[in-house]
Amino acid sequence: MKKSDIAKNLAAIKKDLKSAHLIAVTKYSPVEDVVSAYQSSHYDFGENRVADLKEKAEYFKVQKLTKVRWHFIGHLQSNKVRELYKIPNLYAIHSVDSLSLLEELIKRESDFTGPELKLFFQVNTSHEIEKSGFETAEELAAAIDLLKSRTHSKLKLYGLMTMGSIRTTEFEAEATRCFRDLKLIAENLEKNFALKEKLKLSMGMSQDYLLAIAAGSDFIRVGSAIFK
Ligand SMILES: *Cc1c(COP(=O)(O)O)cnc(C)c1O
């Protein structure tokens, strides 16, 4: 893609961000396009496959593009945790979708070499069968208990993530319902656990990011609207 088109697409999305942050999702893009975005001063990128992220992150490291912040946003298999932890400039995981994955992340924590890793718990607000994520408040509470019980951990509870419904004719209404649900769940957890910091909300993609921002998103994850 032309570098100027990438810069233009980024600028168009950024003008509507309000206080939200933009994660540019690079899963369809060759590394050259990601570098183009970086050169137009965008530093937050999301990938959903460990192998693809590793390839891009290592390229960035060799090129000394050190301001990059990598966000992992895909379903993470337990046997890929070690590989993910070794990725340079890994900043956050948005897709912690089960207690067992959290346990694996904790077990392998010593493989993580960065200063801190922000975790988002993924919540299946649409209840679509093909989506992963925590389904109940009890499961989420257990995950928060587990994370909070550990002192001196680099793993930091940072927020919640969700995706809007895809299989629906009422696309806008359903997406908004999912986003509002996530905000309510976050507010309840903040109250029940007396959390000192508000949970950040990771929600909104190319098709629905304006709805997500209107519903209070802190991180939108946008791919095709930038790179296609
Ligand atoms: C692919 C992906 C996105 C971005 O999707 P677009 O529709 O291309 O903006 C956001 N979040 C997750 C979890 C994804 O897998």
Coordinates of C-alpha atoms in Angstrom, one line a residue, residues 8 17 48-49 54 65 73 76 84 91 97 107 124 131 133-134 137 144 165 171 184 192 195 214 223:
K8 CA -4.5 9.3 5.6
L17 CA -11.0 9.0 18.8
N48 CA -3.7 -12.3 16.3
R49 CA -1.2 -15.0 15.5
K54 CA 7.1 -12.8 16.1
L65 CA 12.1 0.8 15.6
I73 CA -5.4 -9.8 20.2
L76 CA -3.8 -17.9 22.5
L84 CA 4.7 -15.0 22.9
Y91 CA 2.9 -4.6 25.6
D97 CA -10.2 -15.8 27.5
K107 CA 3.1 -20.4 35.4
N124 CA -18.1 -13.1 25.3
K131 CA -16.2 -16.6 20.0
G133 CA -14.1 -15.5 26.2
F134 CA -15.3 -15.5 29.8
A137 CA -19.3 -13.1 36.3
I144 CA -9.3 -11.5 39.1
S165 CA -22.0 -9.6 17.3
F171 CA -25.9 -5.0 13.6
L184 CA -21.4 -2.6 33.0
N192 CA -16.9 -5.6 43.9
L195 CA -10.2 -1.7 42.2
A214 CA -19.7 6.3 21.8
G223 CA -7.4 -3.3 10.8

